[in-house]
Coordinates of C-alpha atoms in Angstrom, one line a residue:
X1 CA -10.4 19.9 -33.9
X2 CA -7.4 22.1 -33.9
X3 CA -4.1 20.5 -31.9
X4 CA -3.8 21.5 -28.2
X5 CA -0.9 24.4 -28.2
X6 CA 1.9 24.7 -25.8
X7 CA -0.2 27.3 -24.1
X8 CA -2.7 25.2 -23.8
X9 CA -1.1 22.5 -21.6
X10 CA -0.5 22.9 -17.8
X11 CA 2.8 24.0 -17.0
X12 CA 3.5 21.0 -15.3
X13 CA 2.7 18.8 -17.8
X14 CA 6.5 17.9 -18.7
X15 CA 7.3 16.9 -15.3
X16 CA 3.7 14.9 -15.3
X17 CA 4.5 12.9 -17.8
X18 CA 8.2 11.9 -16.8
X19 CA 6.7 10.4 -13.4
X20 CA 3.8 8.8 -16.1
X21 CA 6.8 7.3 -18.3
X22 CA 8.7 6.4 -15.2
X23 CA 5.5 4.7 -13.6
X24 CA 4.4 3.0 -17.1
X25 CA 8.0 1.2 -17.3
X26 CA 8.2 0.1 -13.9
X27 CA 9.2 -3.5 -13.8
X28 CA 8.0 -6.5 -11.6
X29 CA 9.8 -6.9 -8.4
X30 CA 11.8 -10.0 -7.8
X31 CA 10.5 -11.8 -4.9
X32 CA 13.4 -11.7 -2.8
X33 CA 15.4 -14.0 -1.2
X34 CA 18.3 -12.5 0.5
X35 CA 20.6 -14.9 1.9
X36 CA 23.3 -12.0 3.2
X37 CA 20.7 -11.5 5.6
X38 CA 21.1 -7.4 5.0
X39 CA 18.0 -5.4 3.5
X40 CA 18.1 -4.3 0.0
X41 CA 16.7 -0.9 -1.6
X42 CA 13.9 -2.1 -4.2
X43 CA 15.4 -2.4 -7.5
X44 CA 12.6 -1.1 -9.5
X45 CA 12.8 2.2 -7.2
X46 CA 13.5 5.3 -9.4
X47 CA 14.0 8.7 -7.7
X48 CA 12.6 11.6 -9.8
X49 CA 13.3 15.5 -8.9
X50 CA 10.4 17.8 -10.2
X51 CA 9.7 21.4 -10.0
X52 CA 6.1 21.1 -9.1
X53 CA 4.2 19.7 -5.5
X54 CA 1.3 17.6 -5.9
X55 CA 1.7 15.7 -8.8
X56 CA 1.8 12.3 -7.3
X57 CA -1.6 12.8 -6.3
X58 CA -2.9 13.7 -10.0
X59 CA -1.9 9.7 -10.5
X60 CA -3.7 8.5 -7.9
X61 CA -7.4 6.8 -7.7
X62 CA -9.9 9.8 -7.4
X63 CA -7.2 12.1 -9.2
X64 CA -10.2 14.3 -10.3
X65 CA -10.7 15.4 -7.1
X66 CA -6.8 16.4 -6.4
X67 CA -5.9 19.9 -6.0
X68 CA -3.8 21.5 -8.4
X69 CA 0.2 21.2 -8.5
X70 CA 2.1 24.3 -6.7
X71 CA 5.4 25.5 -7.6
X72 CA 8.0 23.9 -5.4
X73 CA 10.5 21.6 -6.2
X74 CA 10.1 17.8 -4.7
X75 CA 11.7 14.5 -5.0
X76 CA 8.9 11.5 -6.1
X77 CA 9.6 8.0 -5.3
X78 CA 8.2 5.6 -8.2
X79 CA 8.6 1.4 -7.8
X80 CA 6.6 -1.8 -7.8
X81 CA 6.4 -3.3 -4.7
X82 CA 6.5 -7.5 -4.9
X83 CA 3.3 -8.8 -6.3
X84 CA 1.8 -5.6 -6.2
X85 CA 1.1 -2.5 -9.3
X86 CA 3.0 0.2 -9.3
X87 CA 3.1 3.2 -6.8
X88 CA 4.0 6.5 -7.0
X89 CA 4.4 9.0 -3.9
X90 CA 6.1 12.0 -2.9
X91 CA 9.5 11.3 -0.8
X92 CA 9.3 12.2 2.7
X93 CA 12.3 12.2 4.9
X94 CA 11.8 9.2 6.4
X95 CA 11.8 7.4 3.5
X96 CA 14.7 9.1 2.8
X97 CA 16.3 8.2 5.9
X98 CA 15.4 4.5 5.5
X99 CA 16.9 4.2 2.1
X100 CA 20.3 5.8 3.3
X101 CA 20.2 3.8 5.9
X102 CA 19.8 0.2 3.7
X103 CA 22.2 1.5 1.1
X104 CA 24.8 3.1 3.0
X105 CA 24.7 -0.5 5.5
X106 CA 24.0 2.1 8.8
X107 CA 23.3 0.1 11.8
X108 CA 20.2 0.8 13.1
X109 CA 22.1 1.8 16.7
X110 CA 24.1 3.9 14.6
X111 CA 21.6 6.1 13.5
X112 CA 19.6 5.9 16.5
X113 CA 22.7 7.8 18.1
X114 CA 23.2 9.8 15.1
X115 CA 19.6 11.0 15.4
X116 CA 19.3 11.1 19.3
X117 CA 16.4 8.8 18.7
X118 CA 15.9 5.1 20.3
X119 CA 16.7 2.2 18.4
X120 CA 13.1 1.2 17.9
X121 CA 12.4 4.5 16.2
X122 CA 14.5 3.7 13.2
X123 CA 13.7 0.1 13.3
X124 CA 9.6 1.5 13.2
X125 CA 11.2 3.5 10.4
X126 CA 12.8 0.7 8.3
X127 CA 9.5 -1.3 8.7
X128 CA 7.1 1.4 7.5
X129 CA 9.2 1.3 4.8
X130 CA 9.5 -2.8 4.2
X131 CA 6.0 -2.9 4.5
X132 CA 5.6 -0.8 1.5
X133 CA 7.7 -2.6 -0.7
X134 CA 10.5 0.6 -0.9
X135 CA 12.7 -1.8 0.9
X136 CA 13.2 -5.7 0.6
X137 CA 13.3 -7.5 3.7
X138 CA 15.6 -10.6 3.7
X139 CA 13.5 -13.9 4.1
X140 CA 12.6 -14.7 7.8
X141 CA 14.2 -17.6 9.5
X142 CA 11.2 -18.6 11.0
X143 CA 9.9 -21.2 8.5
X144 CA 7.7 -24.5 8.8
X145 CA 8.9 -27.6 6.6
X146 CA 6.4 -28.6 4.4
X147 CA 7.5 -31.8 4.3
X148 CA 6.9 -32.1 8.4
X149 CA 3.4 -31.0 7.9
X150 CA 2.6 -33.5 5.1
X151 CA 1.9 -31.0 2.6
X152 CA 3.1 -30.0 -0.8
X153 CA 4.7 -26.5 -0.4
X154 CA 3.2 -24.9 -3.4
X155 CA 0.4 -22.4 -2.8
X156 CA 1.2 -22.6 1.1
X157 CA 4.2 -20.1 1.3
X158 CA 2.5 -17.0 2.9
X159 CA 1.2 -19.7 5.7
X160 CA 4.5 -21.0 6.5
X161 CA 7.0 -18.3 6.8
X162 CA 6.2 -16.0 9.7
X163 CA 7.5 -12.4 9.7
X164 CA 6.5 -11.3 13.1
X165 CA 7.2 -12.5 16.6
X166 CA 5.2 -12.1 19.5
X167 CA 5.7 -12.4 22.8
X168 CA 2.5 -12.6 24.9
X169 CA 3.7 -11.0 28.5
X170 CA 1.5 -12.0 31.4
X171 CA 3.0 -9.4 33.7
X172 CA 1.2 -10.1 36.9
X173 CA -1.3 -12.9 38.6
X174 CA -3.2 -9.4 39.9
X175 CA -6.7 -8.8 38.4
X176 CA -9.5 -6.5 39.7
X177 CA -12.0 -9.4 38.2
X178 CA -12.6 -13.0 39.3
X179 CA -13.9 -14.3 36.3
X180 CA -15.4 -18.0 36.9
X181 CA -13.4 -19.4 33.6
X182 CA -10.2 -17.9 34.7
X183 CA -7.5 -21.0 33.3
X184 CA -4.7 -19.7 36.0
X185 CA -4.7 -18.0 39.3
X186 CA -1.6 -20.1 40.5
X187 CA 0.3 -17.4 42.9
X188 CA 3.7 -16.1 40.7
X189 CA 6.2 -13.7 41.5
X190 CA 7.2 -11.1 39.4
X191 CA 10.6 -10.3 37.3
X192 CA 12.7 -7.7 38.7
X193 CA 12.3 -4.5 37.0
X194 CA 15.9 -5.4 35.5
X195 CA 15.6 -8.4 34.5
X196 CA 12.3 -7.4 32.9
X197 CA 14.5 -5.1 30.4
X198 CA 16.4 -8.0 29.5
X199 CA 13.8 -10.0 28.5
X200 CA 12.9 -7.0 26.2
X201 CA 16.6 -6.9 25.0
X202 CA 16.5 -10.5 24.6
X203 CA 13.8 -10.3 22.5
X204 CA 15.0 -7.6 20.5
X205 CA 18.3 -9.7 19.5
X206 CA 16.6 -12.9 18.9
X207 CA 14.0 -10.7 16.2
X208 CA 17.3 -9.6 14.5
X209 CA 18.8 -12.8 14.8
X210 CA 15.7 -14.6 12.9
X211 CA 14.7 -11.6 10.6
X212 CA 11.1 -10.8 12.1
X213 CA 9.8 -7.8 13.5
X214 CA 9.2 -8.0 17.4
X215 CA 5.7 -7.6 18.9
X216 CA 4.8 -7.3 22.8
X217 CA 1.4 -8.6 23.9
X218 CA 1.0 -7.4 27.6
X219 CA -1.3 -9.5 29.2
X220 CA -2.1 -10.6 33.1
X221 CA -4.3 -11.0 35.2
X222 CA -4.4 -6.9 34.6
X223 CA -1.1 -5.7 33.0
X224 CA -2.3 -2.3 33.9
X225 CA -2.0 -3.4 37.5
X226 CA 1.6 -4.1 37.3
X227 CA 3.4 -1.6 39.3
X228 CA 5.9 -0.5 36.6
X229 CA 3.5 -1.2 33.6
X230 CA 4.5 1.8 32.2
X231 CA 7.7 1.6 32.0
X232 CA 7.7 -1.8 30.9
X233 CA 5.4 -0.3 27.9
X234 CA 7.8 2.9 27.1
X235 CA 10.9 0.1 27.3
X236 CA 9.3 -2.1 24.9
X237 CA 7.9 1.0 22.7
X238 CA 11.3 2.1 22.2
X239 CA 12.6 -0.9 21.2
X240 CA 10.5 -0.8 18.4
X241 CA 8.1 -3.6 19.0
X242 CA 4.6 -3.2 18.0
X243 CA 2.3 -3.3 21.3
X244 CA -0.9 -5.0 22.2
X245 CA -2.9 -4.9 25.4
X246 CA -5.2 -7.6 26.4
X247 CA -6.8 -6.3 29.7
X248 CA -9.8 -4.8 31.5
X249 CA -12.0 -2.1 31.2
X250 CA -9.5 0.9 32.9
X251 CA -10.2 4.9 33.8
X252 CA -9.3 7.5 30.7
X253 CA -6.1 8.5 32.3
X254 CA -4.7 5.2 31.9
X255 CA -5.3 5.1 27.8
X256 CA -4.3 8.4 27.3
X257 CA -1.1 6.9 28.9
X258 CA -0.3 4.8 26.8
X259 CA -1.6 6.5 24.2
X260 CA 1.1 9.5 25.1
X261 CA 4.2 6.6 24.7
X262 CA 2.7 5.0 21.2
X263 CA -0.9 3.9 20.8
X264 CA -1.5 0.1 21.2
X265 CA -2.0 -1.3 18.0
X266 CA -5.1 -3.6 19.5
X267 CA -6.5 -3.2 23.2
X268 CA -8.4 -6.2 23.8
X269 CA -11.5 -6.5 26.5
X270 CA -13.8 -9.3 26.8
X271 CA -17.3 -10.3 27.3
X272 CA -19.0 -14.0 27.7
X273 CA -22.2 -13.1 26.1
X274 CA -25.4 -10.9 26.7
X275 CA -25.1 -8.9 30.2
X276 CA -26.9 -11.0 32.2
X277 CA -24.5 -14.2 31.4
X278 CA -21.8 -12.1 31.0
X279 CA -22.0 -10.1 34.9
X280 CA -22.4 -13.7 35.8
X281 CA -19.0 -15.0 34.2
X282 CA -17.4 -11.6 35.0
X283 CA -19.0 -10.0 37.9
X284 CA -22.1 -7.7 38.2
X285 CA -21.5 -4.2 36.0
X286 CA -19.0 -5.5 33.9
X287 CA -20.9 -5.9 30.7
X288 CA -22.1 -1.7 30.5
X289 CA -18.5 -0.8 31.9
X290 CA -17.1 -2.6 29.0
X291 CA -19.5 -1.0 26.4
X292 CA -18.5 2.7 28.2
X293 CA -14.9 1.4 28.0
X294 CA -15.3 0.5 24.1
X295 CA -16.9 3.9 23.5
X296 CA -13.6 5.5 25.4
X297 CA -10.9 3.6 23.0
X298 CA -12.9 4.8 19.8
X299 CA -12.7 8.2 21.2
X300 CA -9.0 8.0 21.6
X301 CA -9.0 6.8 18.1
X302 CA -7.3 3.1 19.8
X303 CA -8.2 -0.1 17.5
X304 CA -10.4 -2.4 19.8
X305 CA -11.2 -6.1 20.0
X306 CA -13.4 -8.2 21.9
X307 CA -12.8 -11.5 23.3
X308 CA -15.5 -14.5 23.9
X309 CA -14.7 -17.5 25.7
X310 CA -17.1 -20.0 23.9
X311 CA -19.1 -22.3 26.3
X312 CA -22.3 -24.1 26.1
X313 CA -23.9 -21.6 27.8
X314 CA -23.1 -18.7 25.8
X315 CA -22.9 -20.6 21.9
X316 CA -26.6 -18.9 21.2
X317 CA -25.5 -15.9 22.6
X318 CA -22.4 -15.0 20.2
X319 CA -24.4 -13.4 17.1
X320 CA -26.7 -11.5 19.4
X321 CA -23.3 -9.7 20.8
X322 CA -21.8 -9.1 17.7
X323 CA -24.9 -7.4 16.7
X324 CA -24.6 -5.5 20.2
X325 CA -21.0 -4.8 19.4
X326 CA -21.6 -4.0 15.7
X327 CA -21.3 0.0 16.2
X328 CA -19.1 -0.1 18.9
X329 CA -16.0 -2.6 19.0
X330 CA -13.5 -3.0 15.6
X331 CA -13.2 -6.8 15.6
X332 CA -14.6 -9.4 17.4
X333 CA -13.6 -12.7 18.3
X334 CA -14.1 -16.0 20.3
X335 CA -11.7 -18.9 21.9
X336 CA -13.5 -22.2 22.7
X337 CA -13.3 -23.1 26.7
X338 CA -10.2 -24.8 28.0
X339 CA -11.2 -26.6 30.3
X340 CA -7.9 -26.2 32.6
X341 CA -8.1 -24.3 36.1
X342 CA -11.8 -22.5 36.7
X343 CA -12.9 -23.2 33.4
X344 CA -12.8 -27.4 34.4
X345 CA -16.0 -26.0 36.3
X346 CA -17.9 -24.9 33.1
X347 CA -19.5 -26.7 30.0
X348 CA -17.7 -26.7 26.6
X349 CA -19.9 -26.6 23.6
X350 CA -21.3 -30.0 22.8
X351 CA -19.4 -31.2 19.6
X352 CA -22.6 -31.9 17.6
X353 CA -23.7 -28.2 18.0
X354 CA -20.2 -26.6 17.5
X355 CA -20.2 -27.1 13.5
X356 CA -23.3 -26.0 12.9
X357 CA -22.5 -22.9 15.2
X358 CA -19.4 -22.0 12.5
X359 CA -21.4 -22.8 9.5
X360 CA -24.2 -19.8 11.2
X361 CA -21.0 -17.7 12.0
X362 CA -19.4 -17.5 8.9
X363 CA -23.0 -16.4 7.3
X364 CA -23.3 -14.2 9.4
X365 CA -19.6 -12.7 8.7
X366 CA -20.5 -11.8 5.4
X367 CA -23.0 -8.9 7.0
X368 CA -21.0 -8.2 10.7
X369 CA -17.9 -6.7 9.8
X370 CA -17.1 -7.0 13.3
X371 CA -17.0 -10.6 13.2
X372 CA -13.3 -11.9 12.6
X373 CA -11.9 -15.1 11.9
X374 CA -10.0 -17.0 13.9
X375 CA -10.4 -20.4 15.1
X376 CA -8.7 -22.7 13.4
X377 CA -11.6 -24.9 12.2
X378 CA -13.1 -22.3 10.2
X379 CA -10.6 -23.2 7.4
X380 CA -11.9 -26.7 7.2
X381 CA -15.0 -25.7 6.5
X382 CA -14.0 -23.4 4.0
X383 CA -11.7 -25.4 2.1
X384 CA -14.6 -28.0 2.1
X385 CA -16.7 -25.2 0.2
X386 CA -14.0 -24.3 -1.5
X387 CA -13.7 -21.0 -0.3
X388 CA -10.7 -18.9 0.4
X389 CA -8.7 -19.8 3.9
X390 CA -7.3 -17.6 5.8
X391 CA -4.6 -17.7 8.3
X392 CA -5.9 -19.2 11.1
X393 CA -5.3 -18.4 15.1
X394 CA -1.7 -16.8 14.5
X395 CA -2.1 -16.4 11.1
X396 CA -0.5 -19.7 10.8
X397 CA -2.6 -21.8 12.3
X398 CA -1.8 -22.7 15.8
X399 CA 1.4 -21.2 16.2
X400 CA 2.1 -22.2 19.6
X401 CA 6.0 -22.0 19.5
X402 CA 6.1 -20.6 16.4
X403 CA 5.4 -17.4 15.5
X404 CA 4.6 -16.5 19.2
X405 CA 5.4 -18.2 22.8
X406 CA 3.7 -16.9 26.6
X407 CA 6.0 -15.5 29.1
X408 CA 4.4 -16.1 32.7
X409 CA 5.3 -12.8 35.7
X410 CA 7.9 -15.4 37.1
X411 CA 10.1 -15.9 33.4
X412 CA 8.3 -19.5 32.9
X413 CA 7.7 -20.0 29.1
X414 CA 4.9 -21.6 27.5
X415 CA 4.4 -23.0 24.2
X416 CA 0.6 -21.6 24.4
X417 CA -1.4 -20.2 27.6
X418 CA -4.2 -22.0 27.4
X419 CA -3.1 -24.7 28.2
X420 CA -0.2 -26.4 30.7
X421 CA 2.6 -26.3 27.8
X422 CA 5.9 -25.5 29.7
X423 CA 9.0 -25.3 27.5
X424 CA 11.9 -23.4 29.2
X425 CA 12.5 -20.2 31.9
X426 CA 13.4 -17.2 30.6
X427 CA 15.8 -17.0 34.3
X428 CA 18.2 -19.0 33.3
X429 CA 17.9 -19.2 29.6
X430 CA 18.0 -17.3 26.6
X431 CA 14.7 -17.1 24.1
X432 CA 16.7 -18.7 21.3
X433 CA 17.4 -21.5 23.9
X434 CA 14.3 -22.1 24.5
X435 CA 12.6 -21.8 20.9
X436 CA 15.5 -23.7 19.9
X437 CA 14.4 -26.7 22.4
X438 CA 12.8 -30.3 21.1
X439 CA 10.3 -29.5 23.7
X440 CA 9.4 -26.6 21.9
X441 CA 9.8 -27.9 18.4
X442 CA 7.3 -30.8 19.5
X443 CA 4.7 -27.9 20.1
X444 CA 5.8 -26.5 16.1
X445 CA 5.0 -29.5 14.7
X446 CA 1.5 -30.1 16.0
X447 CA -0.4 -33.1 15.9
X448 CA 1.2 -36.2 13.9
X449 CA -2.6 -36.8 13.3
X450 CA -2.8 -33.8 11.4
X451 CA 0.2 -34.8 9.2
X452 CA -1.3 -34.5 5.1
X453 CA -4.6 -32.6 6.3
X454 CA -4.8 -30.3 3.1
X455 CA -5.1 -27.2 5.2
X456 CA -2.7 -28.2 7.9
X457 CA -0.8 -25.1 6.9
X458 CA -3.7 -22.9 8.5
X459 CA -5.0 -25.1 10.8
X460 CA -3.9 -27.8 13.6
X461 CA -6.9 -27.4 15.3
X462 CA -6.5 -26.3 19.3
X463 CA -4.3 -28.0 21.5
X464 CA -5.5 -26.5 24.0
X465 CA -9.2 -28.1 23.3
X466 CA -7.1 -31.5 23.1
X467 CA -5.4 -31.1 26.0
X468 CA -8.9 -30.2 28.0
X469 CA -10.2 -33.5 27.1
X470 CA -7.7 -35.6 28.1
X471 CA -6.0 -35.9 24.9
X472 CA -2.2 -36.4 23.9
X473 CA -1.6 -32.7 21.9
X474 CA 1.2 -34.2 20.4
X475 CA -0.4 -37.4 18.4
X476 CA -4.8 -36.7 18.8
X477 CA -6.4 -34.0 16.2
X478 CA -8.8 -31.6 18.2
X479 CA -12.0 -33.3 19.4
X480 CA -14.1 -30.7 17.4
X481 CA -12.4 -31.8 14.1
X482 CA -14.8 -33.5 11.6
X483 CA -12.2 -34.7 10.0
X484 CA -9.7 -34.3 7.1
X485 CA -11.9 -31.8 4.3
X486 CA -12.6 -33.1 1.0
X487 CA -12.9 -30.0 -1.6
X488 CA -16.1 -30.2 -3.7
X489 CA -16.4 -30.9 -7.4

């Protein structure tokens, strides 16, 4: 067989196999740990100018399917993210702007004046770009001790270092429902509009402060029926947090709202089971206004979640919905019952039936890709089996205090909202005051009984659950744990 010619290869071959040679000799990145506290270009990143568009794609999965290179020339990106293969992709000018921005040391505000842009714009920017491994976060501050936990600190790392914040925002007591579970309908005023904003700029520092990202759950009652909801949503938008709404089924022109200031990364409705138990829990109607409401967010293309407050009543009713929900919601999920405020009124599951209701949900997981994981006791079970865990409630286990506090409409803070679990006021204190309290640090450490559980990391059962039954949340492991898990042979 005669030797391909010159002629015979594509003329963009040369450039083609520089990005190959560049991609083939990309090194592992270190796993940083960047004490200065200042973000760091990716030293495996090469920058490589070529005279033809499209040729990152001819590298990528499916490559036979790529349309052919163009004339043009174009600057390609090429560098190993941590723990991860190699990628390759045309520069765009964000990217662009993100690297400038970590090399040169430009303060965020800096360029957000430069560009006529708000802060959170190029903070959205920077983290598209950490999140792809073209920039190296430094380490977050917000850290679990192994040693407090009981447990050996290898294989535990992603589980113990959080690098996201959430603040979950109960704007207002008002709520167009009266559902008969409701844990809180205690009358509360609400912030003034300016002190609202500086809760958000609180917020914003402490994130920078601790080296997290930022995240706003808005929450109520009905967020939506906060008289400057809006604005609250555009303030935190363009602070760059990322934005979650847990609320109620709510007419088109209220989505496309938000939807016009940044899409909500999760809108969360909920349902307590098939309609009739549901309209019972919820009020008559709610259970096919929720479905139409689903329908709505998938139309605007807006990531939705359903919520299940698990009772007695309802335990044989949860893999029936999710079948329901299967076409219709992204992710589904339950809470057990609190039994604080309305919900003292209604049955919790009986213990004996709650583990074989997990061991029949996580089956049933493996063919509802709705179904998501959450409660913390699923990760006992899993260990015991040896399967993988996974991160539990916050992705941390309970991470009441930790990776997330509640903010009530009058500025009282809560380790968790489920539950009483008061820890400072946001009226006369800062948010690093208050996460820096011993109150709040008691929350952090969880249950001494839970001290050398082998999945302690991901777990910590409820404390809510241990709280509902009379139970000290700072000593007694949730009544629904079967105890410490044993792996099998």
């Amino acid at each position: 067989m005669p030797k391909p010619t010159d002629s015979d290869r594509p003329p963009y071959a040369a450039d083609l196999a520089r990005l190959e040679r560049t991609l083939s000799q990309a090194a592992p990145a270190p796993d940083p740990e960047l004490p200065s506290g200042a973000a760091e270009a990716n030293p495996t990143l090469s920058v490589v100018r070529v005279g033809w568009r499209g040729l990152p794609e001819l590298l990528a999965p499916g490559a036979s399917s790529a349309p052919s290179p163009t004339p043009g020339e174009q600057l390609v990106l090429v560098w190993r993210p941590p723990g991860e293969e190699p990628r390759v992709k045309a520069a765009d000018p964000e990217d662009l702007l993100a690297l400038k921005i970590v090399v040169e040391g430009i303060r965020p505000e800096e360029a957000a004046r430069e560009g006529g842009v708000p802060v959170g714009r190029i903070e959205a920017i920077l983290g598209r770009a950490q999140d792809e491994g073209l920039v190296l976060a430094p380490t977050p501050l917000l850290r679990r001790d192994p040693r407090q936990l009981g447990v050996e600190p290898h294989g535990w790392k992603e589980f113990l270092v959080a690098p996201v914040f959430t603040l979950q925002w109960h704007l207002t007591q008002a709520c167009d429902l009266r559902c008969r579970h409701c844990y809180d309908r205690s009358p509360r005023d609400v912030l003034p509009h300016d002190r609202a904003l500086r809760v958000l700029d609180d917020l914003h520092w402490f994130c920078r402060e601790r080296r997290v990202r930022g995240h706003v759950t808005f929450t109520g009652g009905n967020p939506l029926l906060h008289p400057r909801f809006l604005d609250l949503y555009r303030e935190a938008a363009d602070r760059g947090f990322g934005l979650t709404v847990l609320g109620n089924p709510s007419p088109r022109d209220s989505i496309e709202a938000l939807c016009a200031i940044r899409p909500p990364e999760v809108f969360q409705v909920s349902l307590e089971g098939l309609k009739e138990h549901n309209d019972a829990i919820r009020g008559p109607g709610h259970f096919e206004r929720t479905l139409e409401f689903l329908g709505l967010l998938r139309r605007l293309g807006v990531f939705s979640m359903v919520m299940l407050t698990l009772t007695r009543d309802n335990v044989d009713q949860v893999l029936p919905l999710a079948e329901r929900l299967r076409p219709r919601a992204d992710r589904f999920h339950f809470n057990r019952l609190s039994p604080v405020g309305e919900g003292a009124n209604l049955p919790v599951v009986p213990r004996e039936r709650y583990r074989a209701f997990l061991e029949d949900y996580l089956v049933a997981a493996r063919e509802n890709p709705v179904l998501g994981l959450k409660d913390n006791l699923l990760n006992p079970l899993r260990y015991q089996r040896g399967e993988p865990v996974f991160g539990g409630c916050t992705g941390f286990g309970c991470g009441a205090a930790f990776n997330f506090v509640c903010l009530l409409p009058d500025g009282e803070v809560h380790a968790c909202r489920k539950f009483p679990s008061p820890i400072g006021t946001l009226r006369v204190q800062s948010l690093a005051e208050i996460y820096d309290s011993p109150r709040a640090a008691r929350y952090r450490a969880g249950p001494s009984a839970c001290r050398g559980c082998p999945v302690r990391p991901v777990c910590g059962g409820c404390l809510a659950s241990t709280s509902g039954f009379g139970l000290d949340t700072f000593e007694a492991r949730d009544p629904y744990c079967a105890g410490r898990p044993q792996t099998r042979s």
